[in-house]
GROMACS .gro file of N, CA and C in nm:
model
  315
    1MET      N    1  -6.303  11.825   6.324
    1MET     CA    2  -6.229  11.738   6.410
    1MET      C    3  -6.094  11.705   6.349
    2ALA      N    4  -6.000  11.720   6.426
    2ALA     CA    5  -5.865  11.690   6.382
    2ALA      C    6  -5.830  11.549   6.424
    3ASP      N    7  -5.764  11.477   6.332
    3ASP     CA    8  -5.720  11.341   6.365
    3ASP      C    9  -5.600  11.348   6.459
    4GLU      N   10  -5.603  11.262   6.560
    4GLU     CA   11  -5.491  11.257   6.652
    4GLU      C   12  -5.383  11.166   6.596
    5ILE      N   13  -5.260  11.206   6.609
    5ILE     CA   14  -5.147  11.126   6.564
    5ILE      C   15  -5.073  11.078   6.688
    6LYS      N   16  -5.060  10.945   6.697
    6LYS     CA   17  -4.986  10.889   6.809
    6LYS      C   18  -4.844  10.857   6.763
    7ILE      N   19  -4.750  10.895   6.843
    7ILE     CA   20  -4.610  10.865   6.813
    7ILE      C   21  -4.570  10.749   6.904
    8ILE      N   22  -4.527  10.643   6.841
    8ILE     CA   23  -4.485  10.524   6.915
    8ILE      C   24  -4.333  10.518   6.911
    9PRO      N   25  -4.269  10.519   7.029
    9PRO     CA   26  -4.123  10.513   7.029
    9PRO      C   27  -4.075  10.376   6.980
   10SER      N   28  -3.971  10.378   6.902
   10SER     CA   29  -3.916  10.252   6.852
   10SER      C   30  -3.787  10.221   6.926
   11SER      N   31  -3.739  10.099   6.908
   11SER     CA   32  -3.616  10.056   6.975
   11SER      C   33  -3.491  10.112   6.907
   12GLY      N   34  -3.509  10.179   6.795
   12GLY     CA   35  -3.395  10.238   6.727
   12GLY      C   36  -3.349  10.159   6.607
   13SER      N   37  -3.387  10.033   6.596
   13SER     CA   38  -3.344   9.955   6.480
   13SER      C   39  -3.466   9.925   6.394
   14ALA      N   40  -3.445   9.930   6.267
   14ALA     CA   41  -3.555   9.907   6.174
   14ALA      C   42  -3.590   9.759   6.166
   15GLN      N   43  -3.495   9.674   6.196
   15GLN     CA   44  -3.519   9.532   6.186
   15GLN      C   45  -3.490   9.468   6.321
   16GLU      N   46  -3.584   9.390   6.368
   16GLU     CA   47  -3.563   9.323   6.495
   16GLU      C   48  -3.471   9.204   6.476
   17THR      N   49  -3.385   9.184   6.572
   17THR     CA   50  -3.297   9.068   6.565
   17THR      C   51  -3.341   8.968   6.671
   18LYS      N   52  -3.346   8.846   6.632
   18LYS     CA   53  -3.383   8.739   6.724
   18LYS      C   54  -3.259   8.656   6.753
   19ALA      N   55  -3.245   8.619   6.877
   19ALA     CA   56  -3.131   8.536   6.915
   19ALA      C   57  -3.149   8.397   6.859
   20ASP      N   58  -3.040   8.344   6.804
   20ASP     CA   59  -3.044   8.207   6.753
   20ASP      C   60  -3.054   8.112   6.871
   21PRO      N   61  -3.129   8.004   6.853
   21PRO     CA   62  -3.132   7.907   6.963
   21PRO      C   63  -2.993   7.848   6.984
   22ALA      N   64  -2.967   7.803   7.105
   22ALA     CA   65  -2.836   7.746   7.136
   22ALA      C   66  -2.807   7.629   7.043
   23PRO      N   67  -2.685   7.623   6.989
   23PRO     CA   68  -2.653   7.513   6.898
   23PRO      C   69  -2.661   7.380   6.972
   24ALA      N   70  -2.709   7.280   6.902
   24ALA     CA   71  -2.718   7.147   6.961
   24ALA      C   72  -2.579   7.094   6.987
   25LEU      N   73  -2.563   7.026   7.097
   25LEU     CA   74  -2.433   6.968   7.127
   25LEU      C   75  -2.402   6.857   7.028
   26GLU      N   76  -2.286   6.866   6.969
   26GLU     CA   77  -2.246   6.766   6.871
   26GLU      C   78  -2.180   6.649   6.943
   27LYS      N   79  -2.221   6.529   6.908
   27LYS     CA   80  -2.165   6.410   6.970
   27LYS      C   81  -2.036   6.374   6.897
   28PRO      N   82  -1.925   6.360   6.973
   28PRO     CA   83  -1.799   6.326   6.906
   28PRO      C   84  -1.798   6.182   6.856
   29ALA      N   85  -1.724   6.161   6.751
   29ALA     CA   86  -1.706   6.027   6.694
   29ALA      C   87  -1.557   5.994   6.699
   30ARG      N   88  -1.526   5.866   6.694
   30ARG     CA   89  -1.386   5.822   6.701
   30ARG      C   90  -1.331   5.815   6.559
   31TYR      N   91  -1.213   5.876   6.542
   31TYR     CA   92  -1.144   5.878   6.413
   31TYR      C   93  -1.005   5.817   6.428
   32LYS      N   94  -0.959   5.752   6.324
   32LYS     CA   95  -0.823   5.698   6.321
   32LYS      C   96  -0.730   5.809   6.272
   33VAL      N   97  -0.620   5.830   6.341
   33VAL     CA   98  -0.523   5.934   6.304
   33VAL      C   99  -0.433   5.879   6.194
   34LEU      N  100  -0.431   5.946   6.080
   34LEU     CA  101  -0.348   5.905   5.967
   34LEU      C  102  -0.222   5.990   5.956
   35ARG      N  103  -0.232   6.116   5.996
   35ARG     CA  104  -0.118   6.208   5.997
   35ARG      C  105  -0.119   6.281   6.130
   36THR      N  106  -0.003   6.326   6.175
   36THR     CA  107   0.009   6.394   6.304
   36THR      C  108  -0.083   6.515   6.312
   37ILE      N  109  -0.151   6.529   6.428
   37ILE     CA  110  -0.245   6.638   6.451
   37ILE      C  111  -0.210   6.701   6.586
   38GLU      N  112  -0.210   6.833   6.593
   38GLU     CA  113  -0.198   6.902   6.721
   38GLU      C  114  -0.331   6.971   6.747
   39LEU      N  115  -0.395   6.934   6.857
   39LEU     CA  116  -0.526   6.990   6.890
   39LEU      C  117  -0.535   7.009   7.041
   40ASN      N  118  -0.564   7.130   7.083
   40ASN     CA  119  -0.583   7.163   7.225
   40ASN      C  120  -0.465   7.122   7.312
   41GLY      N  121  -0.346   7.148   7.268
   41GLY     CA  122  -0.227   7.121   7.348
   41GLY      C  123  -0.187   6.975   7.355
   42VAL      N  124  -0.239   6.892   7.266
   42VAL     CA  125  -0.204   6.750   7.261
   42VAL      C  126  -0.161   6.717   7.118
   43LEU      N  127  -0.052   6.644   7.107
   43LEU     CA  128  -0.002   6.599   6.977
   43LEU      C  129  -0.050   6.456   6.956
   44TYR      N  130  -0.140   6.434   6.862
   44TYR     CA  131  -0.194   6.301   6.831
   44TYR      C  132  -0.112   6.241   6.718
   45LEU      N  133  -0.057   6.123   6.743
   45LEU     CA  134   0.027   6.056   6.644
   45LEU      C  135  -0.043   5.933   6.588
   46PRO      N  136  -0.014   5.897   6.463
   46PRO     CA  137  -0.067   5.773   6.409
   46PRO      C  138  -0.011   5.654   6.486
   47ASP      N  139  -0.082   5.544   6.483
   47ASP     CA  140  -0.038   5.423   6.552
   47ASP      C  141   0.096   5.377   6.495
   48GLY      N  142   0.193   5.355   6.581
   48GLY     CA  143   0.324   5.307   6.538
   48GLY      C  144   0.423   5.416   6.502
   49ALA      N  145   0.380   5.542   6.504
   49ALA     CA  146   0.472   5.652   6.471
   49ALA      C  147   0.567   5.676   6.589
   50PRO      N  148   0.693   5.708   6.561
   50PRO     CA  149   0.787   5.735   6.670
   50PRO      C  150   0.751   5.865   6.741
   51GLU      N  151   0.763   5.864   6.874
   51GLU     CA  152   0.734   5.984   6.952
   51GLU      C  153   0.854   6.078   6.948
   52PRO      N  154   0.830   6.208   6.934
   52PRO     CA  155   0.942   6.302   6.937
   52PRO      C  156   1.002   6.309   7.078
   53LYS      N  157   1.133   6.334   7.087
   53LYS     CA  158   1.200   6.338   7.217
   53LYS      C  159   1.153   6.456   7.301
   54LYS      N  160   1.141   6.573   7.241
   54LYS     CA  161   1.093   6.692   7.310
   54LYS      C  162   0.979   6.753   7.229
   55PRO      N  163   0.856   6.703   7.246
   55PRO     CA  164   0.745   6.754   7.165
   55PRO      C  165   0.712   6.899   7.199
   56ARG      N  166   0.702   6.980   7.098
   56ARG     CA  167   0.671   7.122   7.113
   56ARG      C  168   0.555   7.159   7.023
   57SER      N  169   0.479   7.259   7.065
   57SER     CA  170   0.367   7.308   6.987
   57SER      C  171   0.418   7.377   6.862
   58ALA      N  172   0.351   7.356   6.752
   58ALA     CA  173   0.387   7.424   6.628
   58ALA      C  174   0.347   7.571   6.633
   59GLY      N  175   0.246   7.602   6.716
   59GLY     CA  176   0.197   7.739   6.723
   59GLY      C  177   0.276   7.830   6.814
   60ASN      N  178   0.308   7.784   6.937
   60ASN     CA  179   0.373   7.873   7.032
   60ASN      C  180   0.505   7.819   7.087
   61GLY      N  181   0.545   7.699   7.049
   61GLY     CA  182   0.672   7.644   7.090
   61GLY      C  183   0.676   7.586   7.230
   62LEU      N  184   0.563   7.587   7.300
   62LEU     CA  185   0.558   7.532   7.435
   62LEU      C  186   0.550   7.379   7.430
   63PRO      N  187   0.594   7.312   7.536
   63PRO     CA  188   0.583   7.166   7.540
   63PRO      C  189   0.437   7.121   7.533
   64VAL      N  190   0.413   7.010   7.465
   64VAL     CA  191   0.278   6.954   7.453
   64VAL      C  192   0.279   6.808   7.495
   65LYS      N  193   0.162   6.759   7.535
   65LYS     CA  194   0.147   6.616   7.566
   65LYS      C  195   0.141   6.538   7.436
   66VAL      N  196   0.173   6.409   7.444
   66VAL     CA  197   0.170   6.323   7.325
   66VAL      C  198   0.071   6.210   7.348
   67ASP      N  199  -0.014   6.186   7.249
   67ASP     CA  200  -0.108   6.074   7.251
   67ASP      C  201  -0.076   5.988   7.129
   68ALA      N  202  -0.016   5.871   7.152
   68ALA     CA  203   0.028   5.786   7.041
   68ALA      C  204  -0.061   5.664   7.023
   69ILE      N  205  -0.183   5.669   7.072
   69ILE     CA  206  -0.275   5.555   7.059
   69ILE      C  207  -0.318   5.535   6.914
   70GLY      N  208  -0.329   5.644   6.840
   70GLY     CA  209  -0.369   5.634   6.700
   70GLY      C  210  -0.514   5.666   6.674
   71PHE      N  211  -0.589   5.709   6.777
   71PHE     CA  212  -0.729   5.745   6.762
   71PHE      C  213  -0.754   5.879   6.829
   72ILE      N  214  -0.854   5.952   6.778
   72ILE     CA  215  -0.891   6.083   6.833
   72ILE      C  216  -1.043   6.095   6.827
   73ASP      N  217  -1.102   6.157   6.927
   73ASP     CA  218  -1.246   6.183   6.928
   73ASP      C  219  -1.269   6.326   6.882
   74LEU      N  220  -1.346   6.342   6.773
   74LEU     CA  221  -1.373   6.473   6.716
   74LEU      C  222  -1.522   6.491   6.694
   75THR      N  223  -1.571   6.614   6.711
   75THR     CA  224  -1.709   6.644   6.675
   75THR      C  225  -1.714   6.657   6.522
   76PRO      N  226  -1.832   6.650   6.462
   76PRO     CA  227  -1.841   6.666   6.317
   76PRO      C  228  -1.782   6.799   6.268
   77GLY      N  229  -1.797   6.905   6.347
   77GLY     CA  230  -1.740   7.035   6.309
   77GLY      C  231  -1.588   7.032   6.308
   78GLN      N  232  -1.527   6.968   6.408
   78GLN     CA  233  -1.382   6.957   6.412
   78GLN      C  234  -1.331   6.870   6.299
   79ALA      N  235  -1.400   6.759   6.273
   79ALA     CA  236  -1.358   6.667   6.167
   79ALA      C  237  -1.367   6.734   6.030
   80ALA      N  238  -1.463   6.823   6.012
   80ALA     CA  239  -1.477   6.892   5.883
   80ALA      C  240  -1.358   6.983   5.855
   81GLN      N  241  -1.289   7.028   5.958
   81GLN     CA  242  -1.172   7.114   5.940
   81GLN      C  243  -1.048   7.035   5.901
   82MET      N  244  -1.051   6.905   5.916
   82MET     CA  245  -0.936   6.820   5.881
   82MET      C  246  -0.945   6.787   5.733
   83THR      N  247  -0.894   6.876   5.649
   83THR     CA  248  -0.910   6.863   5.505
   83THR      C  249  -0.788   6.806   5.434
   84LEU      N  250  -0.683   6.775   5.508
   84LEU     CA  251  -0.560   6.727   5.446
   84LEU      C  252  -0.537   6.577   5.467
   85GLY      N  253  -0.643   6.503   5.495
   85GLY     CA  254  -0.631   6.359   5.511
   85GLY      C  255  -0.570   6.317   5.643
   86GLN      N  256  -0.589   6.398   5.748
   86GLN     CA  257  -0.532   6.364   5.877
   86GLN      C  258  -0.607   6.253   5.949
   87VAL      N  259  -0.737   6.240   5.923
   87VAL     CA  260  -0.818   6.143   5.997
   87VAL      C  261  -0.908   6.064   5.903
   88LYS      N  262  -0.951   5.948   5.952
   88LYS     CA  263  -1.047   5.864   5.881
   88LYS      C  264  -1.143   5.810   5.986
   89LEU      N  265  -1.272   5.814   5.958
   89LEU     CA  266  -1.371   5.764   6.053
   89LEU      C  267  -1.340   5.619   6.086
   90ALA      N  268  -1.329   5.589   6.214
   90ALA     CA  269  -1.291   5.454   6.257
   90ALA      C  270  -1.409   5.360   6.240
   91ALA      N  271  -1.379   5.241   6.191
   91ALA     CA  272  -1.481   5.137   6.182
   91ALA      C  273  -1.512   5.089   6.324
   92THR      N  274  -1.625   5.023   6.343
   92THR     CA  275  -1.664   4.982   6.478
   92THR      C  276  -1.562   4.889   6.541
   93GLN      N  277  -1.502   4.800   6.466
   93GLN     CA  278  -1.404   4.709   6.525
   93GLN      C  279  -1.274   4.782   6.560
   94ASP      N  280  -1.245   4.896   6.492
   94ASP     CA  281  -1.124   4.973   6.522
   94ASP      C  282  -1.148   5.078   6.629
   95ALA      N  283  -1.272   5.097   6.671
   95ALA     CA  284  -1.305   5.207   6.760
   95ALA      C  285  -1.233   5.198   6.894
   96ALA      N  286  -1.213   5.080   6.946
   96ALA     CA  287  -1.142   5.066   7.073
   96ALA      C  288  -1.009   4.997   7.046
   97PRO      N  289  -0.899   5.065   7.070
   97PRO     CA  290  -0.770   5.001   7.043
   97PRO      C  291  -0.749   4.880   7.133
   98ALA      N  292  -0.686   4.778   7.080
   98ALA     CA  293  -0.663   4.655   7.156
   98ALA      C  294  -0.560   4.680   7.265
   99ALA      N  295  -0.574   4.608   7.372
   99ALA     CA  296  -0.477   4.616   7.482
   99ALA      C  297  -0.345   4.556   7.436
  100PRO      N  298  -0.233   4.611   7.485
  100PRO     CA  299  -0.105   4.554   7.444
  100PRO      C  300  -0.092   4.409   7.489
  101LYS      N  301  -0.035   4.327   7.401
  101LYS     CA  302  -0.020   4.184   7.432
  101LYS      C  303   0.100   4.162   7.523
  102ALA      N  304   0.085   4.070   7.615
  102ALA     CA  305   0.194   4.038   7.707
  102ALA      C  306   0.301   3.958   7.633
  103LYS      N  307   0.425   3.985   7.667
  103LYS     CA  308   0.533   3.911   7.603
  103LYS      C  309   0.550   3.775   7.669
  104LYS      N  310   0.575   3.675   7.588
  104LYS     CA  311   0.599   3.541   7.641
  104LYS      C  312   0.745   3.527   7.677
  105LYS      N  313   0.771   3.456   7.788
  105LYS     CA  314   0.909   3.435   7.832
  105LYS      C  315   0.967   3.310   7.774
   0.00000   0.00000   0.00000
């Protein structure tokens, strides 16, 4: 009796790859802007910094919007990329900027 040999077709790869589960959505946190940041077409300025007359992108030279409130919402991944001291995690009392005070006549 001769032993039968079965040939099983393989997918072509020696190692199976499994898809990584979808990354968990990171919840953004509020950070205080310490140095000017350009992110997603918006120029974020520290509180009290003068606004440029014609703000332009540093990357492509196109006009950008300006946010001079002094706070930015970043995910932990985005905040980790800010390695030059651009942001500081806002304390709870600093998280919401105060409304501008009315001038007395």
